[in-house]
Structures are given as structure tokens and as C-alpha cells.
Short mmCIF file of C-alpha atoms in Angstrom, two decimals:
data_model
loop_
_atom_site.label_atom_id
_atom_site.label_comp_id
_atom_site.label_asym_id
_atom_site.label_seq_id
_atom_site.Cartn_x
_atom_site.Cartn_y
_atom_site.Cartn_z
CA MET A 841 101.89 139.02 40.43
CA ALA A 842 98.50 138.91 42.13
CA GLN A 843 95.90 136.67 40.50
CA GLN A 844 93.19 138.38 38.44
CA PHE A 845 89.81 136.70 38.80
CA SER A 846 87.22 136.47 36.05
CA SER A 847 83.68 135.21 35.69
CA LEU A 848 82.50 133.32 32.64
CA THR A 849 79.43 135.11 31.33
CA ASP A 850 78.65 132.69 28.51
CA ALA A 851 77.39 129.18 29.15
CA GLN A 852 80.14 126.60 28.79
CA PRO A 853 79.67 123.09 27.42
CA VAL A 854 80.61 121.61 30.81
CA ALA A 855 78.59 124.02 32.91
CA GLY A 856 75.08 122.65 32.67
CA GLU A 857 74.35 119.16 33.85
CA ILE A 858 77.89 118.40 35.05
CA LEU A 859 78.23 121.40 37.39
CA ASP A 860 74.64 120.97 38.62
CA SER A 861 74.77 117.23 39.32
CA ALA A 862 73.27 115.62 42.41
CA ALA A 863 76.76 114.88 43.76
CA ILE A 864 77.78 118.53 43.40
CA LEU A 865 74.58 119.72 45.06
CA GLU A 866 75.26 117.40 47.98
CA ALA A 867 78.84 118.69 48.25
CA ARG A 868 77.50 122.25 48.21
CA ARG A 869 75.14 121.44 51.08
CA ASP A 870 77.85 119.70 53.08
CA LEU A 871 80.22 122.62 52.67
CA ALA A 872 77.53 125.21 53.43
CA ALA A 873 76.67 123.27 56.60
CA CYS A 874 80.31 123.51 57.69
CA PHE A 875 80.29 127.28 57.23
CA ARG A 876 77.07 127.69 59.19
CA MET A 877 78.17 125.51 62.10
CA ALA A 878 81.61 127.13 62.20
CA ALA A 879 79.83 130.48 62.56
CA ALA A 880 77.59 129.14 65.31
CA LEU A 881 80.65 127.93 67.24
CA GLY A 882 82.57 131.20 66.94
CA MET A 883 85.11 129.97 64.40
CA GLY A 884 84.44 132.70 61.82
CA GLU A 885 86.01 136.14 61.53
CA GLY A 886 83.89 138.73 59.74
CA ILE A 887 84.01 138.13 56.00
CA CYS A 888 87.49 136.58 56.22
CA ASN A 889 88.57 132.92 56.22
CA HIS A 890 87.67 130.30 53.67
CA PHE A 891 86.70 126.69 53.16
CA SER A 892 87.10 124.89 49.85
CA ALA A 893 86.44 121.44 48.44
CA MET A 894 87.18 119.84 45.11
CA VAL A 895 84.16 119.38 42.88
CA PRO A 896 83.12 115.71 42.95
CA GLY A 897 84.64 113.85 40.03
CA ARG A 898 87.00 116.70 39.11
CA ASP A 899 90.65 117.41 39.91
CA ASP A 900 90.65 120.87 38.34
CA LEU A 901 87.64 122.63 39.90
CA PHE A 902 86.83 123.55 43.48
CA LEU A 903 84.02 125.03 45.55
CA VAL A 904 84.84 128.07 47.69
CA ASN A 905 83.00 130.86 49.48
CA PRO A 906 82.53 134.21 47.69
CA TYR A 907 84.31 137.31 48.94
CA GLY A 908 82.16 139.54 51.13
CA TRP A 909 79.98 136.85 52.69
CA ALA A 910 80.24 135.95 56.39
CA PHE A 911 80.17 132.28 57.34
CA GLU A 912 76.65 132.60 58.78
CA GLU A 913 75.35 133.88 55.42
CA ILE A 914 76.65 131.06 53.24
CA THR A 915 74.14 128.86 51.43
CA ALA A 916 74.72 125.93 49.12
CA SER A 917 73.87 128.00 46.05
CA SER A 918 76.08 130.96 47.04
CA LEU A 919 79.27 128.91 46.80
CA LEU A 920 81.46 129.47 43.76
CA ILE A 921 83.01 126.90 41.47
CA CYS A 922 86.48 128.02 40.35
CA ASP A 923 89.21 126.49 38.29
CA LEU A 924 92.84 126.47 39.36
CA HIS A 925 93.60 129.52 37.21
CA GLY A 926 91.21 131.96 38.87
CA ARG A 927 88.20 131.64 36.56
CA VAL A 928 84.77 131.49 38.23
CA LEU A 929 82.75 128.88 36.32
CA ALA A 930 79.60 129.00 38.47
CA GLY A 931 78.21 131.45 41.00
CA ASP A 932 78.06 135.19 41.55
CA GLY A 933 81.17 137.04 42.70
CA VAL A 934 84.81 136.06 43.08
CA PRO A 935 86.82 134.37 45.83
CA GLU A 936 88.76 136.48 48.29
CA ALA A 937 92.31 136.78 46.92
CA THR A 938 94.11 134.89 49.70
CA ALA A 939 91.45 132.16 49.48
CA PHE A 940 92.38 131.51 45.87
CA HIS A 941 96.14 131.72 46.29
CA ILE A 942 96.21 129.36 49.27
CA HIS A 943 93.51 126.89 48.32
CA ALA A 944 94.21 126.48 44.62
CA ARG A 945 97.84 125.64 45.33
CA LEU A 946 96.98 123.23 48.16
CA HIS A 947 94.49 121.39 45.96
CA LEU A 948 96.99 121.29 43.11
CA ARG A 949 99.99 120.15 45.14
CA LYS A 950 98.44 117.85 47.78
CA SER A 951 96.60 114.94 46.18
CA GLY A 952 94.82 114.03 49.42
CA ALA A 953 93.58 117.56 50.04
CA ARG A 954 90.10 117.24 48.55
CA ALA A 955 88.93 119.69 51.22
CA ALA A 956 90.90 122.57 52.75
CA PHE A 957 89.58 124.70 55.62
CA HIS A 958 91.40 127.85 56.74
CA THR A 959 90.35 129.79 59.83
CA HIS A 960 91.57 132.22 62.43
CA MET A 961 89.52 130.39 65.04
CA PRO A 962 90.56 131.88 68.37
CA HIS A 963 91.97 129.04 70.45
CA ALA A 964 94.00 127.31 67.74
CA THR A 965 95.19 130.69 66.44
CA ALA A 966 96.30 131.67 69.94
CA LEU A 967 98.63 128.66 69.93
CA THR A 968 100.28 129.94 66.74
CA MET A 969 101.44 132.93 68.79
CA THR A 970 103.21 130.95 71.49
CA ALA A 971 106.76 129.57 71.48
CA GLY A 972 107.36 125.89 70.89
CA ASP A 973 105.07 123.24 69.45
CA PRO A 974 101.46 124.44 69.39
CA LEU A 975 100.00 121.20 70.77
CA LEU A 976 101.49 119.69 73.93
CA TRP A 977 99.75 116.30 73.52
CA ALA A 978 98.36 116.59 77.02
CA GLY A 979 94.66 115.97 76.36
CA GLN A 980 93.02 112.97 74.73
CA THR A 981 91.31 115.10 72.07
CA SER A 982 94.66 116.49 70.92
CA LEU A 983 95.93 112.96 70.27
CA LYS A 984 93.66 112.80 67.23
CA PHE A 985 96.31 115.01 65.60
CA TYR A 986 99.45 113.31 66.88
CA GLY A 987 101.93 112.95 64.01
CA ARG A 988 99.64 114.87 61.63
CA THR A 989 100.63 118.51 62.17
CA ALA A 990 103.24 120.90 60.81
CA VAL A 991 104.19 124.46 61.73
CA ASP A 992 104.86 127.17 59.16
CA GLU A 993 107.37 129.24 61.10
CA HIS A 994 107.71 132.03 58.53
CA TYR A 995 104.96 134.62 58.61
CA ASN A 996 105.14 136.58 55.35
CA GLY A 997 102.03 138.74 55.51
CA LEU A 998 99.03 138.20 53.25
CA ALA A 999 99.05 135.44 50.61
CA LEU A 1000 98.52 137.63 47.55
CA ASP A 1001 100.25 135.49 44.94
CA SER A 1002 100.61 131.84 44.05
CA ALA A 1003 104.21 131.74 45.28
CA GLU A 1004 102.98 132.23 48.84
CA GLY A 1005 100.44 129.45 48.37
CA ASP A 1006 103.22 127.18 47.12
CA ARG A 1007 105.39 128.12 50.10
CA ILE A 1008 102.62 127.22 52.53
CA ALA A 1009 102.02 123.91 50.74
CA SER A 1010 105.75 123.11 50.98
CA ALA A 1011 105.81 123.99 54.69
CA MET A 1012 102.85 121.68 55.20
CA GLY A 1013 104.58 118.73 53.54
CA ASP A 1014 102.76 115.47 54.26
CA ALA A 1015 100.91 116.85 57.28
CA ASP A 1016 97.13 117.20 57.33
CA ILE A 1017 97.10 120.30 59.54
CA VAL A 1018 99.40 123.30 59.52
CA PHE A 1019 99.69 125.98 62.19
CA LEU A 1020 100.59 129.25 60.48
CA ARG A 1021 102.68 131.37 62.88
CA HIS A 1022 100.92 134.59 63.90
CA HIS A 1023 98.08 133.77 61.52
CA GLY A 1024 95.78 130.78 61.89
CA VAL A 1025 95.40 127.15 60.86
CA ILE A 1026 94.70 125.11 57.74
CA VAL A 1027 93.10 121.68 57.87
CA THR A 1028 93.15 119.43 54.80
CA ALA A 1029 91.34 116.12 54.35
CA PRO A 1030 90.11 113.69 51.71
CA THR A 1031 86.45 114.60 52.40
CA ILE A 1032 84.46 117.59 53.57
CA ALA A 1033 83.24 115.60 56.56
CA GLU A 1034 86.77 114.75 57.69
CA ALA A 1035 87.91 118.34 57.28
CA TRP A 1036 84.99 119.51 59.42
CA ASP A 1037 85.64 116.87 62.07
CA ASP A 1038 89.32 117.81 62.30
CA LEU A 1039 88.57 121.53 62.40
CA TYR A 1040 86.05 121.11 65.20
CA PHE A 1041 88.21 118.89 67.37
CA LEU A 1042 91.36 120.94 66.72
CA GLU A 1043 89.67 124.00 68.20
CA ARG A 1044 88.39 121.96 71.15
CA ALA A 1045 91.87 120.53 71.78
CA ALA A 1046 93.36 124.02 71.66
CA GLU A 1047 90.70 125.39 73.99
CA VAL A 1048 91.25 122.86 76.77
CA GLN A 1049 95.04 123.11 76.41
CA LEU A 1050 94.89 126.89 76.87
CA LYS A 1051 92.74 126.41 79.96
CA ALA A 1052 95.31 123.99 81.36
CA MET A 1053 98.18 126.35 80.51
CA GLY A 1054 96.34 129.19 82.21
CA SER A 1055 95.85 127.26 85.43
CA GLY A 1056 99.39 128.03 86.57
CA ARG A 1057 100.09 124.33 87.10
CA LYS A 1058 102.47 122.20 85.05
CA VAL A 1059 100.86 120.68 81.95
CA LEU A 1060 101.53 116.94 81.72
CA SER A 1061 102.04 115.42 78.28
CA VAL A 1062 100.94 111.88 77.41
CA ASP A 1063 103.72 109.30 77.01
CA PRO A 1064 104.75 109.32 73.31
CA ASP A 1065 104.16 105.58 72.85
CA VAL A 1066 100.68 105.86 74.32
CA ALA A 1067 100.01 108.98 72.24
CA ALA A 1068 101.01 107.22 69.01
CA ARG A 1069 98.90 104.16 69.82
CA THR A 1070 95.87 106.27 70.72
CA ALA A 1071 96.26 108.33 67.55
CA ALA A 1072 96.27 105.16 65.46
CA GLN A 1073 93.12 103.95 67.21
CA MET A 1074 91.40 107.24 66.48
CA ARG A 1075 92.44 107.27 62.83
CA GLU A 1076 90.77 103.90 62.25
CA GLU A 1077 87.43 105.39 63.25
CA ASP A 1078 87.86 108.87 61.79
CA PRO A 1079 86.17 108.54 58.36
CA GLU A 1080 82.96 107.01 59.70
CA SER A 1081 82.89 109.19 62.81
CA ALA A 1082 83.40 112.29 60.67
CA ARG A 1083 80.62 111.25 58.31
CA ARG A 1084 78.21 110.85 61.20
CA HIS A 1085 79.41 114.12 62.76
CA LEU A 1086 78.57 116.09 59.62
CA ILE A 1087 75.19 114.37 59.32
CA SER A 1088 74.44 115.50 62.87
CA VAL A 1089 75.43 119.06 61.94
CA ARG A 1090 73.03 119.00 59.01
CA ARG A 1091 70.23 117.64 61.21
CA ARG A 1092 70.74 120.53 63.62
CA LEU A 1093 70.77 123.07 60.81
CA GLU A 1094 67.64 121.59 59.28
CA ARG A 1095 65.93 122.38 62.59
CA GLU A 1096 67.52 125.76 63.27
CA ALA A 1097 68.64 127.28 59.95
CA PRO A 1098 67.29 125.25 57.01
CA ALA A 1099 68.12 128.00 54.51
CA TYR A 1100 71.75 126.78 54.50
CA ALA A 1101 70.71 124.12 51.97
CA ASP A 1102 69.12 126.54 49.50
#
């Protein structure tokens, strides 16, 4: 049965200082920055698609965008805090239904998925529509994801109940990124910064691969041993590189669209 969402109209004992802490405000700003930059780079799709992140210090609450808001409209204060049962504990509105059913189950079932970003960004989504493995491991950028991806081969329409969220989580297994056939991609990570970094570079990897595929010439894959070694080198640097990447995004937004932090 589809989840019914509800907002808590009365103040809760946990809702004051805890849900308005400095750490939560910073997480709100980080996540809002990701929405704004995703919009600027053409990764959004109307009022669809969703990013979420676990509330700092909590394993039962997560931040997510409200239904009806485009990525370029999101601010730190517009983000909702929801529990894993569909209750909105902070913020105006409710999450889009598929956002809840996918993200709540991913956060519940994947301990390392502190952040989960789902998009229909055009280049990566285009690869979900082609036969075979989405990534051909032909470009250096793609090697960041070597050994970290899964493919959900079974398109079942919209995720309108928790069973579909569970099915997607099972298809993802231990992977960090899943290509959803005919649909889009989901990136999960232990931090908002790492989710953003992976999302950005996944779309870039897909873009250059599609250009190579469209050239009419044979696409050459990297030797698997070299690919695995390069991936390991990249993973060592990923957390710090991702942190700096998101800081640079926030610097740009502070110049161009400072209202994201409101």
C-alpha cells in the first residue's frame, strides 16, 4: 500500500534544539548547495528527482526536498526532516512519494548510505537505455566508479510502495551507484560531499563516453588491472577531494545565488 505522509503540527520534545542544531544547519546548507549546483549543471528535471541525507547524529531521520519544488528553488530552510515511517518532523510540505519509498528504504537497509541522490540526469540516464554494461571503463573519469556500480535490470514503473524501495536496495547490494534501467541513477555515499562528487563525475563520465560512442569509432576500454589500480588510487583521495569540491560549490553559490543558504 502506498505510504501516507503526515506533518506533526504540535511541537515535539526532540524538535527544538536538536533539530535546529549547528550541525543540522550545516547539513541543510550542504544539501541545498547540491540541489542548486545540480540545477545549474542541467541535472534536474522539473519538480522531480530527489536528494536525501541522514540528519547528523541520527539513524532514524533524514533530510529531503519537498514535493513541488524544483532543484533551483531549494534553500536550506525549505528541506524537510522526515522519519522512516513517513512523518514530517520539520518543514512545510511532504516529500514526493517515490522520494520517500526509495530513500527511506535505502537509508534503512544500507548502513553506509548516509546520503542518497537520485536523478534522471541526461547522460547517465541515456546509458540506462542501452544494452550491456552502462560504463565501458574507457575514460579516466569513469574509473572512479570501477567496481562500485550495479544495474537494476527490472524496470517496474514508479516506486509507490516500500516493497519497490526494498527491491531497489536489494538490486544495489554493496554497490555505491545503481543504474536503474529505463529510469535514472542513484548515488549513495557516507557524506553529502561524497555523494555530490560522485554524482557530478558520474554525469561527466557518461557524457564523454556517449561522445566517444557517437564518433563511429571503436571505443577502447582500459585494461582491467590498470582500471582496478587507478580506481584504488582515486578512492584514497575521494573523501578529501569531495569535501573540497563541495566547499568550492558553496563558494560559487555565495557569489551567484547566496539565498541557497537561507
